[in-house]
Structure formats: structure tokens, C-alpha cells
CSV table of C-alpha atoms and ligand atoms in Angstrom, one decimal:
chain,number,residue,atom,x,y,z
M,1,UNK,CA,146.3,141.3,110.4
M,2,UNK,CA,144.4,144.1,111.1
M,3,UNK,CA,140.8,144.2,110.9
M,4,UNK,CA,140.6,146.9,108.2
M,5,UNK,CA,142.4,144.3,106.5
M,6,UNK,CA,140.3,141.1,107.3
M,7,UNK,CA,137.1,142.8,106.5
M,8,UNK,CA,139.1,143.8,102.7
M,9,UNK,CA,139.9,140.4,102.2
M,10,UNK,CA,136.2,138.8,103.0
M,11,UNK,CA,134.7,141.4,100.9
M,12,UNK,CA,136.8,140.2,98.1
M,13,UNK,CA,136.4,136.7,98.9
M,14,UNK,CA,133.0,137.1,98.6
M,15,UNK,CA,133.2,139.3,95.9
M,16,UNK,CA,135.1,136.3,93.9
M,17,UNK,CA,132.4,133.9,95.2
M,18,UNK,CA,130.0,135.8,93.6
M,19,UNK,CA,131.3,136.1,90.2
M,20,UNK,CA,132.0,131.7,90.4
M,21,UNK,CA,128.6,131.3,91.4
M,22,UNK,CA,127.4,133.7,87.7
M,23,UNK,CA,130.3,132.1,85.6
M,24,UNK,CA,129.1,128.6,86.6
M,25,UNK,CA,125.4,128.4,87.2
M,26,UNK,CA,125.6,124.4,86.6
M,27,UNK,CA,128.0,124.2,89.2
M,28,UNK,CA,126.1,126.0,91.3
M,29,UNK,CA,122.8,123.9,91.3
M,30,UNK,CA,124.4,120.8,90.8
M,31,UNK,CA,126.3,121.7,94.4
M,32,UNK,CA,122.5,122.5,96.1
M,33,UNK,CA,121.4,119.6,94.6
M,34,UNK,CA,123.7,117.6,96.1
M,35,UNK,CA,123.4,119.1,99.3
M,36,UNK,CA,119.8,119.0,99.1
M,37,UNK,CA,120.3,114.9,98.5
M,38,UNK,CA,122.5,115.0,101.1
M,39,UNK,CA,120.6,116.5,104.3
M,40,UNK,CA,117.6,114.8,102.6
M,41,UNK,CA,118.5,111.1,102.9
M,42,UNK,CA,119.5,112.0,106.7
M,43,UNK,CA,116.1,113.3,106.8
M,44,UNK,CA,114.4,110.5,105.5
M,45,UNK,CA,116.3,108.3,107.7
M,46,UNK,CA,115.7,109.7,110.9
M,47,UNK,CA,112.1,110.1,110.0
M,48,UNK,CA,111.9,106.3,109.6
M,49,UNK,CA,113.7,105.3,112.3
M,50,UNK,CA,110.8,107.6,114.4
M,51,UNK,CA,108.2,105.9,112.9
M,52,UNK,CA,109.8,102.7,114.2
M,53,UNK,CA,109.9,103.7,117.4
M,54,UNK,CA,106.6,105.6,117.6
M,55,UNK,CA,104.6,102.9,115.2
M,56,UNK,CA,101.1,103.5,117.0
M,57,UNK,CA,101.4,107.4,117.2
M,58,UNK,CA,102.5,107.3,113.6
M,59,UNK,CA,100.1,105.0,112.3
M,60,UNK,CA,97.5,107.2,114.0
M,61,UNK,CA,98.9,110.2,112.4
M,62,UNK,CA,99.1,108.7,108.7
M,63,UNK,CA,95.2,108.2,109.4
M,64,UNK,CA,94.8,111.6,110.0
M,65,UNK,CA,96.4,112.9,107.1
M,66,UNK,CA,95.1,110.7,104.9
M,67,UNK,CA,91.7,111.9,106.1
M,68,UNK,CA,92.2,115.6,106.3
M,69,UNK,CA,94.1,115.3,102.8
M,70,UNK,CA,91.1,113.5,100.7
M,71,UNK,CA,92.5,115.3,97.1
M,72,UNK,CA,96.1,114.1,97.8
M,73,UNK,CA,95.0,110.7,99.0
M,74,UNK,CA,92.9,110.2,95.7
M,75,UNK,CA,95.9,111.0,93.5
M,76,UNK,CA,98.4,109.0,95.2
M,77,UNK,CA,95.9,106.4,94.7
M,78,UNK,CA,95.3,107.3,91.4
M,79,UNK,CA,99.7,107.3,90.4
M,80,UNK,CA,99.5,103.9,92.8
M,81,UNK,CA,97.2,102.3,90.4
M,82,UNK,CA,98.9,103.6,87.8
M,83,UNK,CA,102.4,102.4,88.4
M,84,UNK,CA,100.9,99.0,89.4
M,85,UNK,CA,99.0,97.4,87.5
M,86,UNK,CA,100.3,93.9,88.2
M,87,UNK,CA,99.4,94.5,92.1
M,88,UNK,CA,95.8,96.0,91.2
M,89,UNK,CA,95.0,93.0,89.0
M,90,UNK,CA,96.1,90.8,92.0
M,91,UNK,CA,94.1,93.1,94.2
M,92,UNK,CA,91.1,92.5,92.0
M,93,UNK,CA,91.5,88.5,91.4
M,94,UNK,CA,91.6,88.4,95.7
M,95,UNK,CA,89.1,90.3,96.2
M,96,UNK,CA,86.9,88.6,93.9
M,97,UNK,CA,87.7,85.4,95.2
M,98,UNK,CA,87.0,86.4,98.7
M,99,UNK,CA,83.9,87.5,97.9
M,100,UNK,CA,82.5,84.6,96.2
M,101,UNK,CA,84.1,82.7,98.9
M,102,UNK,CA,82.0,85.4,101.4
M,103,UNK,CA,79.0,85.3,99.1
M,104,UNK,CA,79.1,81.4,99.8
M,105,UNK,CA,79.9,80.8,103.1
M,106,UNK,CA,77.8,83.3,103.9
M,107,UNK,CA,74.1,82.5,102.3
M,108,UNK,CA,70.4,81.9,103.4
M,109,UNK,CA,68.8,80.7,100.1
M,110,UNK,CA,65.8,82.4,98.6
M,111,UNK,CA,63.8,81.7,95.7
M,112,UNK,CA,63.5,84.1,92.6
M,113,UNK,CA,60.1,84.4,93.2
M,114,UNK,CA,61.0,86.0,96.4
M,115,UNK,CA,63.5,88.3,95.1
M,116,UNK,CA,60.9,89.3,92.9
M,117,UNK,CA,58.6,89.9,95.5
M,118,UNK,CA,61.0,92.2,97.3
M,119,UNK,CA,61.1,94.1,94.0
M,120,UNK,CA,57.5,94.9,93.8
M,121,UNK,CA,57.6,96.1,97.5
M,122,UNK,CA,59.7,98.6,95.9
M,123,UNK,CA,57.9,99.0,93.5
M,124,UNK,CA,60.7,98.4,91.0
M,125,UNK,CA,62.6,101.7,92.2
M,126,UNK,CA,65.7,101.4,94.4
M,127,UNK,CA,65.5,101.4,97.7
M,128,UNK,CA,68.1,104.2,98.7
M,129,UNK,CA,67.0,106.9,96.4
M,130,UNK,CA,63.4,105.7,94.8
M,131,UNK,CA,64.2,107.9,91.9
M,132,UNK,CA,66.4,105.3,90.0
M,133,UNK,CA,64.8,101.8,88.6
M,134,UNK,CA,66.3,98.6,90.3
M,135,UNK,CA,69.2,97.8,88.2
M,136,UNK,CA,71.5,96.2,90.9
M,137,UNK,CA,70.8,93.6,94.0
M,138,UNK,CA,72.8,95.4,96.9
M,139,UNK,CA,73.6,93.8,99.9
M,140,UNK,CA,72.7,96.2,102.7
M,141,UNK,CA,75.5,95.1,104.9
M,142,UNK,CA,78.0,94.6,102.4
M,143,UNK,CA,79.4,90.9,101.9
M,144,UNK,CA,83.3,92.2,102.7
M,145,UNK,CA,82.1,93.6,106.0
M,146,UNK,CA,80.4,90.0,106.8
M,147,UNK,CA,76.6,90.8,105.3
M,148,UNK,CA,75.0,87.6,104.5
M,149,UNK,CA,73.7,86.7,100.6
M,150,UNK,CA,70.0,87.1,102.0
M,151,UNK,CA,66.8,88.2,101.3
M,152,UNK,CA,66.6,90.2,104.2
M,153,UNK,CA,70.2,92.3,103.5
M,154,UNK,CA,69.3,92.3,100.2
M,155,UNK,CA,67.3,94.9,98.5
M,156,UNK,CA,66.8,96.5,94.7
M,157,UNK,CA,68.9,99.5,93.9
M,158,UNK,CA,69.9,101.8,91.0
M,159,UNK,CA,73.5,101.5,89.5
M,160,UNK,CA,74.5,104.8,90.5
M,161,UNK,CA,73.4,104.2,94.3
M,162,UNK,CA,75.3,101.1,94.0
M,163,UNK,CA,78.6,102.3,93.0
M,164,UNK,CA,78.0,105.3,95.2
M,165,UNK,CA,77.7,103.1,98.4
M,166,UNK,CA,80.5,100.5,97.6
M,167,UNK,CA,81.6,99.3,101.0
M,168,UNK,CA,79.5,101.6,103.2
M,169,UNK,CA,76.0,101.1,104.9
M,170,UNK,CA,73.0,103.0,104.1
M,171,UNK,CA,69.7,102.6,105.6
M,172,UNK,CA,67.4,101.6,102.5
M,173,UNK,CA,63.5,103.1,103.2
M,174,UNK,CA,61.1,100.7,104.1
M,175,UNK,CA,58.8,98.8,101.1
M,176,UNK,CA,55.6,99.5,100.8
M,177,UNK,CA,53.3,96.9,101.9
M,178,UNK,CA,52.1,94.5,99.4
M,179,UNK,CA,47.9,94.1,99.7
P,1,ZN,ZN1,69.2,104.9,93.7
């Protein structure tokens, strides 16, 4: 066959290609979809057997993304809670339990009149902001990261400083002394 030939019958071929692919747009994308499946699952695949191989360097990486990607993270959580609301109650009823188990196991006993005390130091304001009115004891050191129920890691604070600082740390300003 001679080339002027070949290069007829390709242009034709394709030419007839073509005019399938605008008959039959279905066909078409249910064809890329399939493909797209296809090369996808392999994907997937060799992707997880990487992350079994390179578990540290991977776990290290989701980290990362997770913290460069705060939006993303928050609506994956968001769907995750969503979708499972069985596993979020028996998130909740654990986590409750552990920390009155914590709160427990974990207490130097004080007297109200103490507590109150502590209040007035603050004058009734919360200790992080001293805007807000105590509304809330917080435990300084919270009781999931091993704070004891005490007077001493305990001090007045406002609701919205409360939710605000959920697990973290803050430093609370010192009271004012008592005459
Ligand atoms: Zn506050």
C-alpha cells in the first residue's frame, strides 16, 4: 500500500470515528467513564499499597495536608459526622465516660467556699478574656490531656472562652489579690 494510500485511509478512519463519537455521545462518555474507573482503581491500588510500605512517611504527609488544608479538613469532618451518626454518638458516650472517669481519678477536693473564693479573685470575670462574666469552671490543663479536677487548674471563664479553648492551653491572667 502506498503511503498516499495509508494516509487516505486513516483520514477516513478517523473521519468515521468522528462522526460515531457525534452520533453516539452516550457511547462515548459511558466508554471514558469506564476507562476513567478503570485506570482509577489501578490508581487507588498502587497508592495503597505505597502507603503500606511507606506507613511513617505517609502518615507524616496526611498530617501535613490535613494542616495546610484546614477548609477541606473541616468539611470532611463535617460529611464524616454527617454520614455517621451512630459512630459520633459512640464517640460522644466514650468520651464522656472517659472524662468522668479522668475527672475522678484525677481530683484534689476543694470546698465551694473555695471555688468561690477563686471567683472573687477574678472578680467574677473570666480569667482568659476578663471581658466575659464567669459562666463556665475551665480546667486550665484540660482533663483529656491529664489536668487534674483542682482548684489550682481550675479557674472561672466565659462560655465563649470555653468553647473557644476546647482541648488547648491558655495561660489565664493572674487574680487579683484578695485584701
Ligand atoms: Zn472569656
Amino acid at each position: 500500500m502506498s503511503i498516499a494510500n495509508l494516509y487516505l485511509l486513516r483520514k477516513r478512519r478517523n473521519l468515521n470515528q468522528k462522526n460515531y463519537r457525534e452520533r453516539h455521545p452516550e457511547k462515548v462518555a459511558a466508554y471514558l467513564r469506564k476507562r476513567y474507573l478503570k485506570t482509577r482503581t489501578l490508581q487507588i491500588a498502587k497508592s495503597i499499597e505505597w502507603q503500606k510500605e511507606n506507613a511513617e512517611r505517609h502518615k507524616n504527609n496526611c498530617i501535613a495536608y490535613r494542616k495546610n488544608n484546614p477548609e477541606k479538613r473541616l468539611k470532611w469532618q463535617k460529611e464524616w459526622v454527617k454520614n455517621n451518626p451512630e459512630k459520633v454518638k459512640e464517640i460522644k458516650r466514650v468520651a464522656k465516660y472517659k472524662r468522668r472517669a479522668g475527672l475522678k481519678a484525677n481530683a484534689i477536693p476543694f470546698s465551694a467556699s473555695q471555688w468561690a473564693e477563686k471567683v472573687k479573685s477574678y472578680s467574677g470575670m473570666c480569667a482568659y478574656c476578663d471581658t466575659g462574666k464567669y459562666e463556665h469552671q475551665d480546667h486550665v490543663v484540660p482533663v483529656s490531656r491529664g489536668g487534674p479536677h483542682s482548684l489550682n487548674n481550675l479557674v472561672p471563664a466565659c462560655k465563649s472562652c470555653n468553647y473557644k479553648k476546647g482541648v488547648q492551653i491558655w495561660t489565664p491572667r493572674p487574680p487579683i489579690s484578695i485584701a
